[in-house]
Coordinates of N, CA and C in Angstrom, one line a residue:
M1252 N 0.8 -1.2 0.0 CA 0.0 0.0 0.0 C 0.9 1.2 0.0
P1253 N 0.8 2.0 -1.1 CA 1.7 3.2 -1.2 C 1.7 4.2 0.0
Y1254 N 0.5 4.4 0.6 CA 0.4 5.4 1.6 C 1.3 4.9 2.9
L1255 N 1.4 3.6 3.1 CA 2.2 3.1 4.2 C 3.7 3.5 3.9
Q1256 N 4.2 3.3 2.7 CA 5.5 3.7 2.3 C 5.7 5.2 2.5
D1257 N 4.8 6.0 2.1 CA 4.8 7.4 2.3 C 4.9 7.8 3.7
S1258 N 4.2 7.0 4.6 CA 4.2 7.3 6.0 C 5.5 7.0 6.6
V1259 N 6.2 5.9 6.1 CA 7.5 5.6 6.6 C 8.5 6.7 6.3
A1260 N 8.4 7.3 5.1 CA 9.3 8.3 4.7 C 9.1 9.6 5.6
H1261 N 7.8 10.0 5.8 CA 7.6 11.2 6.6 C 7.9 11.0 8.1
L1262 N 7.6 9.8 8.6 CA 7.9 9.6 10.0 C 9.4 9.6 10.3
E1263 N 10.2 9.1 9.3 CA 11.6 9.1 9.5 C 12.1 10.5 9.5
I1264 N 11.5 11.4 8.8 CA 11.9 12.8 8.9 C 11.5 13.5 10.2
F1265 N 10.2 13.3 10.6 CA 9.7 14.0 11.8 C 10.2 13.4 13.1
E1266 N 10.3 12.1 13.1 CA 10.8 11.4 14.3 C 12.3 11.3 14.4
G1267 N 13.0 11.3 13.3 CA 14.4 11.1 13.2 C 14.8 9.6 13.3
I1268 N 16.0 9.3 12.9 CA 16.5 7.9 12.9 C 17.7 7.9 13.8
V1269 N 17.7 6.9 14.7 CA 18.9 6.7 15.6 C 19.1 5.2 15.5
P1270 N 20.2 4.8 14.7 CA 20.4 3.3 14.5 C 21.0 2.6 15.6
W1271 N 21.4 3.2 16.7 CA 22.0 2.6 17.9 C 21.0 2.7 19.1
M1272 N 21.2 1.9 20.1 CA 20.4 2.0 21.3 C 20.7 3.2 22.1
Y1273 N 19.6 3.8 22.6 CA 19.7 5.0 23.5 C 18.5 5.0 24.4
L1274 N 18.5 5.9 25.4 CA 17.4 6.0 26.3 C 16.6 7.2 25.9
D1275 N 15.2 7.0 25.9 CA 14.3 8.1 25.7 C 14.2 8.9 27.0
T1276 N 13.3 9.9 26.9 CA 13.2 10.8 28.1 C 12.6 10.1 29.3
K1277 N 11.9 9.0 29.1 CA 11.4 8.2 30.2 C 12.3 7.1 30.7
G1278 N 13.5 7.0 30.1 CA 14.5 6.0 30.5 C 14.3 4.7 29.9
F1279 N 13.5 4.6 28.8 CA 13.4 3.3 28.1 C 14.4 3.2 27.0
V1280 N 15.0 2.0 26.8 CA 15.9 1.7 25.7 C 15.1 1.8 24.4
T1281 N 15.7 2.5 23.5 CA 14.9 2.8 22.3 C 15.9 2.7 21.1
V1282 N 15.4 2.5 19.9 CA 16.3 2.5 18.7 C 15.5 2.9 17.5
A1283 N 16.2 3.1 16.4 CA 15.5 3.4 15.1 C 14.6 4.6 15.2
V1284 N 13.3 4.5 14.8 CA 12.4 5.6 14.8 C 11.5 5.5 16.0
G1285 N 12.1 5.7 17.2 CA 11.3 5.7 18.4 C 10.8 4.3 18.8
E1286 N 11.5 3.3 18.4 CA 11.1 1.9 18.7 C 11.6 1.5 20.1
L1287 N 10.6 1.3 21.0 CA 10.9 0.9 22.3 C 11.3 -0.6 22.4
L1288 N 12.5 -0.8 23.1 CA 13.0 -2.2 23.3 C 12.7 -2.5 24.8
A1289 N 11.6 -3.2 25.0 CA 11.2 -3.4 26.4 C 12.1 -4.3 27.2
N1290 N 12.9 -5.1 26.6 CA 13.8 -6.1 27.3 C 14.9 -6.5 26.3
P1291 N 15.9 -7.2 26.8 CA 17.0 -7.6 25.9 C 16.5 -8.5 24.8
A1292 N 15.5 -9.3 25.1 CA 15.0 -10.2 24.0 C 14.5 -9.4 22.8
S1293 N 13.9 -8.3 23.0 CA 13.4 -7.5 21.9 C 14.5 -6.9 21.1
A1294 N 15.6 -6.6 21.7 CA 16.8 -6.2 21.0 C 17.5 -7.3 20.3
L1295 N 17.5 -8.5 20.9 CA 18.1 -9.6 20.2 C 17.3 -10.1 19.0
A1296 N 16.1 -9.7 18.9 CA 15.2 -10.1 17.7 C 15.5 -9.2 16.5
L1297 N 16.3 -8.1 16.7 CA 16.6 -7.2 15.6 C 17.9 -7.5 14.9
A1298 N 18.1 -7.1 13.7 CA 19.2 -7.4 12.8 C 20.4 -6.4 13.0
F1299 N 20.9 -6.3 14.3 CA 22.0 -5.4 14.5 C 23.3 -5.9 13.8
V1300 N 24.1 -4.9 13.4 CA 25.4 -5.2 12.8 C 26.5 -4.5 13.6
D1301 N 27.7 -5.0 13.4 CA 28.9 -4.4 14.1 C 29.5 -3.3 13.2
A1302 N 30.6 -2.8 13.7 CA 31.3 -1.7 12.9 C 31.8 -2.1 11.6
N1303 N 31.9 -3.5 11.3 CA 32.3 -4.0 10.0 C 31.1 -4.4 9.2
N1304 N 29.9 -4.0 9.6 CA 28.7 -4.3 8.9 C 28.4 -5.8 8.9
Q1305 N 28.9 -6.5 9.9 CA 28.6 -8.0 10.1 C 27.6 -8.1 11.2
P1306 N 26.8 -9.2 11.1 CA 25.8 -9.4 12.2 C 26.4 -9.4 13.6
S1307 N 25.9 -8.6 14.5 CA 26.3 -8.6 15.8 C 26.0 -9.9 16.5
T1308 N 26.9 -10.2 17.4 CA 26.7 -11.5 18.2 C 25.6 -11.2 19.3
P1309 N 24.9 -12.2 19.7 CA 23.9 -12.0 20.8 C 24.5 -11.4 22.0
D1310 N 25.8 -11.8 22.4 CA 26.4 -11.3 23.5 C 26.7 -9.8 23.4
A1311 N 27.1 -9.4 22.2 CA 27.3 -8.0 22.0 C 26.0 -7.1 22.1
V1312 N 24.9 -7.6 21.6 CA 23.7 -6.9 21.6 C 23.2 -6.8 23.1
Q1313 N 23.3 -8.0 23.8 CA 22.8 -8.0 25.2 C 23.7 -7.1 26.1
S1314 N 25.0 -7.1 25.8 CA 25.9 -6.3 26.6 C 25.6 -4.8 26.3
E1315 N 25.3 -4.4 25.1 CA 25.0 -3.0 24.8 C 23.7 -2.6 25.4
Y1316 N 22.7 -3.5 25.4 CA 21.4 -3.2 26.1 C 21.7 -2.9 27.6
S1317 N 22.5 -3.8 28.2 CA 22.7 -3.6 29.6 C 23.5 -2.3 29.9
R1318 N 24.5 -2.0 29.0 CA 25.3 -0.8 29.2 C 24.4 0.5 29.1
V1319 N 23.6 0.5 28.0 CA 22.8 1.7 27.8 C 21.8 1.9 28.9
S1320 N 21.2 0.7 29.4 CA 20.2 0.8 30.5 C 20.7 1.5 31.8
T1321 N 22.0 1.4 32.0 CA 22.6 2.0 33.2 C 22.9 3.5 33.1
L1322 N 22.8 4.0 31.9 CA 23.2 5.4 31.7 C 22.0 6.4 32.1
P1323 N 22.3 7.7 32.3 CA 21.2 8.6 32.6 C 20.2 8.6 31.5
P1324 N 18.9 8.8 31.8 CA 17.9 8.9 30.7 C 18.0 10.1 29.9
G1325 N 17.1 10.2 28.9 CA 17.2 11.1 27.8 C 17.3 12.5 28.0
R1326 N 18.1 13.0 28.9 CA 18.5 14.4 29.0 C 19.7 14.7 28.1
H1327 N 20.1 13.7 27.4 CA 21.3 13.9 26.6 C 20.9 13.6 25.1
P1328 N 21.6 14.1 24.1 CA 21.4 13.8 22.7 C 21.7 12.3 22.5
A1329 N 21.1 11.7 21.5 CA 21.2 10.3 21.3 C 22.7 9.8 21.1
A1330 N 23.5 10.7 20.6 CA 24.9 10.4 20.4 C 25.6 10.1 21.7
F1331 N 25.1 10.6 22.8 CA 25.7 10.4 24.1 C 25.8 8.9 24.4
Y1332 N 24.9 8.1 23.9 CA 24.8 6.7 24.3 C 25.6 5.8 23.4
R1333 N 26.2 6.3 22.3 CA 26.9 5.5 21.4 C 28.4 5.4 21.7
T1334 N 28.9 4.2 21.4 CA 30.4 4.1 21.5 C 30.8 3.5 20.1
L1335 N 32.1 3.4 19.9 CA 32.6 2.9 18.6 C 32.2 1.4 18.4
A1336 N 31.9 0.7 19.5 CA 31.5 -0.7 19.5 C 30.0 -0.9 19.5
S1337 N 29.3 0.2 19.5 CA 27.8 0.0 19.6 C 27.2 -0.7 18.4
P1338 N 26.4 -1.7 18.5 CA 25.7 -2.3 17.4 C 24.7 -1.3 16.8
T1339 N 24.6 -1.4 15.5 CA 23.6 -0.5 14.8 C 22.7 -1.3 13.9
L1340 N 21.6 -0.6 13.6 CA 20.6 -1.2 12.7 C 20.8 -0.6 11.3
P1341 N 21.0 -1.4 10.2 CA 21.1 -0.9 8.9 C 19.7 -0.2 8.5
H1342 N 19.8 0.7 7.6 CA 18.6 1.5 7.2 C 17.5 0.6 6.7
P1343 N 17.7 -0.4 5.9 CA 16.6 -1.3 5.4 C 15.9 -2.0 6.6
A1344 N 16.7 -2.3 7.6 CA 16.1 -3.0 8.8 C 15.2 -2.0 9.6
I1345 N 15.7 -0.7 9.6 CA 14.9 0.3 10.3 C 13.6 0.6 9.5
D1346 N 13.7 0.6 8.2 CA 12.5 0.8 7.4 C 11.5 -0.4 7.6
A1347 N 12.0 -1.6 7.6 CA 11.1 -2.8 7.8 C 10.5 -2.7 9.2
L1348 N 11.2 -2.3 10.2 CA 10.7 -2.2 11.6 C 9.6 -1.2 11.6
L1349 N 9.8 0.0 11.0 CA 8.8 1.0 11.1 C 7.6 0.6 10.3
L1350 N 7.8 0.0 9.1 CA 6.7 -0.5 8.3 C 5.8 -1.5 9.1
N1351 N 6.4 -2.4 9.8 CA 5.7 -3.3 10.6 C 4.8 -2.6 11.7
Q1352 N 5.4 -1.6 12.3 CA 4.6 -0.9 13.3 C 3.5 -0.1 12.6
L1353 N 3.7 0.5 11.5 CA 2.6 1.2 10.8 C 1.5 0.3 10.3
T1354 N 1.9 -0.9 9.9 CA 0.9 -1.9 9.5 C 0.0 -2.3 10.6
H1355 N 0.6 -2.4 11.8 CA -0.2 -2.7 13.0 C -1.1 -1.6 13.3
F1356 N -0.6 -0.3 13.3 CA -1.5 0.8 13.5 C -2.6 0.9 12.4
D1357 N -2.2 0.6 11.2 CA -3.2 0.7 10.1 C -4.3 -0.3 10.4
T1358 N -4.0 -1.5 10.9 CA -5.0 -2.4 11.2 C -5.9 -1.9 12.4
Q1359 N -5.3 -1.3 13.4 CA -6.1 -0.7 14.5 C -7.1 0.4 14.0
L1360 N -6.6 1.2 13.0 CA -7.5 2.2 12.5 C -8.6 1.6 11.7
S1361 N -8.3 0.6 10.9 CA -9.4 0.0 10.1 C -10.4 -0.7 11.0
Q1362 N -10.0 -1.1 12.1 CA -11.0 -1.7 13.1 C -11.8 -0.6 13.8
R1363 N -11.2 0.5 14.0 CA -11.9 1.6 14.6 C -12.9 2.3 13.7
F1364 N -12.5 2.5 12.4 CA -13.3 3.2 11.5 C -13.8 2.3 10.4
R1365 N -15.2 2.1 10.3 CA -15.8 1.1 9.4 C -15.4 1.4 8.0
D1366 N -15.3 2.6 7.6 CA -15.0 3.0 6.2 C -13.5 3.4 5.9
Y1367 N -12.7 3.0 6.9 CA -11.3 3.4 6.8 C -10.6 3.1 5.4
L1368 N -10.9 1.9 4.9 CA -10.3 1.5 3.7 C -10.6 2.4 2.5
T1369 N -11.7 3.1 2.6 CA -12.1 4.0 1.5 C -11.7 5.5 1.8
F1370 N -11.0 5.7 2.9 CA -10.6 7.1 3.2 C -9.6 7.5 2.2
P1371 N -9.5 8.8 1.9 CA -8.5 9.3 1.0 C -7.1 9.0 1.6
D1372 N -6.1 8.8 0.8 CA -4.8 8.5 1.3 C -4.2 9.6 2.2
P1373 N -4.4 10.9 1.9 CA -3.9 11.9 2.8 C -4.5 11.8 4.2
A1374 N -5.8 11.4 4.3 CA -6.4 11.2 5.6 C -5.7 10.1 6.4
K1375 N -5.4 9.0 5.6 CA -4.7 7.9 6.3 C -3.3 8.3 6.7
L1376 N -2.6 9.1 5.9 CA -1.3 9.6 6.3 C -1.4 10.5 7.6
G1377 N -2.4 11.3 7.7 CA -2.6 12.2 8.9 C -2.9 11.3 10.1
L1378 N -3.7 10.3 9.9 CA -4.1 9.5 11.0 C -2.9 8.6 11.5
L1379 N -2.1 8.1 10.6 CA -1.0 7.3 10.9 C 0.1 8.1 11.7
D1380 N 0.2 9.4 11.3 CA 1.2 10.2 12.0 C 0.7 10.5 13.4
M1381 N -0.6 10.7 13.6 CA -1.1 10.9 14.9 C -1.0 9.7 15.8
V1382 N -1.4 8.5 15.3 CA -1.4 7.3 16.1 C 0.0 6.9 16.4
Y1383 N 0.9 7.1 15.5 CA 2.3 6.7 15.8 C 2.9 7.6 16.9
N1384 N 2.5 8.9 16.9 CA 3.0 9.8 17.9 C 2.3 9.6 19.3
L1385 N 1.0 9.4 19.2 CA 0.1 9.4 20.5 C -0.1 8.0 21.0
G1386 N 0.0 6.9 20.1 CA -0.4 5.6 20.5 C -1.9 5.5 20.3
V1387 N -2.4 4.2 20.3 CA -3.8 4.0 20.0 C -4.7 4.6 21.1
T1388 N -4.4 4.4 22.4 CA -5.2 4.9 23.5 C -5.1 6.5 23.5
G1389 N -3.9 7.0 23.2 CA -3.8 8.5 23.2 C -4.6 9.1 22.2
L1390 N -4.7 8.5 21.0 CA -5.5 9.1 19.9 C -7.0 8.8 20.1
F1391 N -7.3 7.5 20.3 CA -8.7 7.2 20.4 C -9.5 7.8 21.6
R1392 N -8.8 7.9 22.7 CA -9.5 8.5 23.9 C -9.1 9.9 24.1
G1393 N -8.0 10.4 23.7 CA -7.5 11.7 24.0 C -8.0 12.8 23.0
F1394 N -8.6 12.4 21.9 CA -9.1 13.3 20.9 C -10.5 13.0 20.4
P1395 N -11.4 13.0 21.3 CA -12.8 12.6 21.0 C -13.5 13.4 19.9
T1396 N -13.3 14.8 19.9 CA -13.9 15.6 18.9 C -13.3 15.3 17.5
F1397 N -12.0 15.2 17.5 CA -11.3 14.8 16.3 C -11.8 13.5 15.7
M1398 N -11.9 12.5 16.6 CA -12.3 11.2 16.2 C -13.7 11.2 15.6
N1399 N -14.6 12.0 16.2 CA -16.0 12.1 15.7 C -16.0 12.7 14.3
Y1400 N -15.1 13.7 14.1 CA -15.0 14.3 12.7 C -14.5 13.3 11.7
V1401 N -13.5 12.5 12.1 CA -13.0 11.4 11.2 C -14.1 10.4 10.9
Q1402 N -14.8 10.0 12.0 CA -15.9 9.0 11.8 C -16.9 9.6 10.7
D1403 N -17.2 10.9 10.7 CA -18.1 11.5 9.8 C -17.4 11.8 8.5
Q1404 N -16.1 11.6 8.4 CA -15.3 12.0 7.2 C -15.4 13.5 6.9
N1405 N -15.5 14.2 8.0 CA -15.5 15.7 7.9 C -14.0 16.1 8.0
W1406 N -13.3 16.1 6.9 CA -11.9 16.2 6.9 C -11.5 17.7 7.2
A1407 N -12.2 18.6 6.7 CA -11.9 20.0 7.0 C -12.0 20.3 8.5
A1408 N -13.0 19.8 9.2 CA -13.2 20.0 10.6 C -12.1 19.2 11.3
A1409 N -11.7 18.0 10.9 CA -10.7 17.2 11.5 C -9.4 18.0 11.5
A1410 N -9.1 18.7 10.4 CA -7.9 19.5 10.3 C -7.8 20.6 11.4
T1411 N -8.9 21.0 12.0 CA -8.9 22.0 13.0 C -8.6 21.4 14.4
Q1412 N -8.7 20.1 14.5 CA -8.6 19.4 15.8 C -7.5 18.4 15.9
C1413 N -6.5 18.5 15.0 CA -5.4 17.5 15.0 C -4.1 18.0 15.7
H1414 N -4.1 19.2 16.2 CA -2.9 19.8 16.8 C -2.6 19.0 18.1
R1415 N -1.3 18.6 18.3 CA -0.8 17.9 19.5 C 0.2 18.8 20.2
N1416 N 0.3 18.6 21.5 CA 1.4 19.2 22.3 C 2.6 18.2 22.2
G1417 N 3.7 18.8 21.8 CA 4.9 18.0 21.7 C 5.6 18.0 20.4
P1418 N 4.8 17.6 19.3 CA 5.4 17.7 18.0 C 5.6 19.1 17.6
S1419 N 6.6 19.3 16.6 CA 6.9 20.6 16.2 C 5.7 21.3 15.4
L1420 N 5.8 22.6 15.3 CA 4.8 23.3 14.6 C 4.7 22.8 13.1
Q1421 N 5.9 22.6 12.6 CA 6.0 22.1 11.2 C 5.3 20.7 11.0
R1422 N 5.5 19.8 12.0 CA 4.8 18.5 11.9 C 3.3 18.7 12.1
N1423 N 2.9 19.5 13.1 CA 1.4 19.7 13.2 C 0.8 20.3 12.0
D1424 N 1.5 21.3 11.4 CA 1.0 21.9 10.2 C 0.9 20.9 9.0
W1425 N 1.9 20.0 8.9 CA 1.9 19.0 7.9 C 0.7 18.0 8.1
T1426 N 0.4 17.6 9.3 CA -0.7 16.7 9.6 C -2.0 17.4 9.2
G1427 N -2.2 18.7 9.6 CA -3.4 19.4 9.3 C -3.6 19.5 7.8
Q1428 N -2.5 19.7 7.0 CA -2.6 19.8 5.6 C -3.0 18.5 5.0
Q1429 N -2.7 17.3 5.6 CA -3.2 16.1 5.0 C -4.7 16.0 5.1
F1430 N -5.3 16.4 6.2 CA -6.8 16.4 6.3 C -7.4 17.4 5.3
L1431 N -6.8 18.6 5.1 CA -7.3 19.5 4.1 C -7.2 19.0 2.7
A1432 N -6.1 18.2 2.5 CA -6.0 17.6 1.1 C -7.1 16.5 1.0
A1433 N -7.4 15.8 2.1 CA -8.4 14.8 2.0 C -9.8 15.4 1.7
A1434 N -10.0 16.6 2.3 CA -11.3 17.3 2.1 C -11.4 17.7 0.6
A1435 N -10.3 18.2 0.1 CA -10.3 18.6 -1.3 C -10.5 17.4 -2.3
S1436 N -9.9 16.3 -2.0 CA -10.0 15.1 -2.8 C -11.4 14.6 -2.7
A1437 N -12.1 14.7 -1.5 CA -13.4 14.2 -1.3 C -14.4 15.0 -2.1
S1438 N -14.2 16.3 -2.2 CA -15.1 17.2 -2.8 C -15.0 17.2 -4.3
A1439 N -13.8 16.8 -4.8 CA -13.6 16.8 -6.3 C -14.6 16.0 -7.1
P1440 N -14.9 14.7 -6.7 CA -15.9 14.0 -7.4 C -17.3 14.6 -7.4
Q1441 N -17.7 15.2 -6.3 CA -19.0 15.9 -6.3 C -19.0 17.1 -7.2
Q1442 N -17.9 17.8 -7.3 CA -17.8 18.9 -8.2 C -17.9 18.5 -9.7
F1443 N -17.2 17.3 -9.9 CA -17.2 16.8 -11.3 C -18.6 16.3 -11.7
L1444 N -19.3 15.7 -10.7 CA -20.7 15.2 -11.0 C -21.6 16.4 -11.2
A1445 N -21.4 17.4 -10.4 CA -22.3 18.6 -10.6 C -22.0 19.3 -12.0
A1446 N -20.8 19.3 -12.4 CA -20.4 19.9 -13.7 C -21.0 19.1 -14.8
A1447 N -20.9 17.7 -14.6 CA -21.4 16.8 -15.7 C -22.9 17.0 -15.8
A1448 N -23.6 17.1 -14.7 CA -25.0 17.3 -14.7 C -25.5 18.5 -15.4
V1449 N -24.7 19.6 -15.2 CA -25.0 20.9 -15.9 C -24.8 20.7 -17.4
A1450 N -23.7 20.0 -17.7 CA -23.3 19.9 -19.1 C -24.3 19.0 -19.9
S1451 N -24.9 18.0 -19.2 CA -25.8 17.1 -19.9 C -27.3 17.6 -19.8
A1452 N -27.6 18.6 -19.1 CA -28.9 19.1 -19.0 C -29.4 19.7 -20.3
P1453 N -30.6 19.5 -20.8 CA -31.1 20.0 -22.0 C -31.1 21.5 -22.0
A1454 N -30.7 22.1 -23.1 CA -30.6 23.6 -23.2 C -32.0 24.1 -23.2
K1455 N -32.2 25.3 -22.5 CA -33.5 25.9 -22.5 C -33.7 26.8 -23.8
T1456 N -34.8 26.7 -24.3 CA -35.1 27.5 -25.5 C -36.0 28.7 -25.2
G1457 N -35.9 29.7 -25.9 CA -36.7 30.9 -25.6 C -38.2 30.6 -26.0
S1458 N -39.1 31.4 -25.5 CA -40.5 31.3 -25.8 C -40.8 32.1 -27.1

């Protein structure tokens, strides 16, 4: 699905990519595009490589997880947590990891909104950006007015309710623009049908 690939590209810009393990502001070990590693096993499941681009050994990955876990939480830039020996994730692995997460969120959205599959792609991009940033609970329960507008496919109104605290103004503006684009794409067929109806109407003759 092309919109999922587009979402991967935009999230990597907005969230940033960190190919090594670091601590987020809450002290959780994290990697790639904000991917939480809840335990060493979750790190061991990923395709980390060493400085020579060879697969990292399980011992090296587990040792790095333990080392990073003991450092101060995210009051430092991500580079603070890296050493020359730190295992890293290649970009294709990061893309695949993010795509897997987005596919999961896409499923959650399709279960929440009956007509989700027919939503315009820009609306899906905006929703995926929000749910990735907020989580399912944060979006579904934290933005009730927005969710009602989405349910009604009132994209112009949804654009006025999608602002979040935390993301940059640029990111919030981009998300709002997706819903405005969805509104424009939804109105285009109606405008076409109206124009076609006018064109096909019999011409009036004078008396």
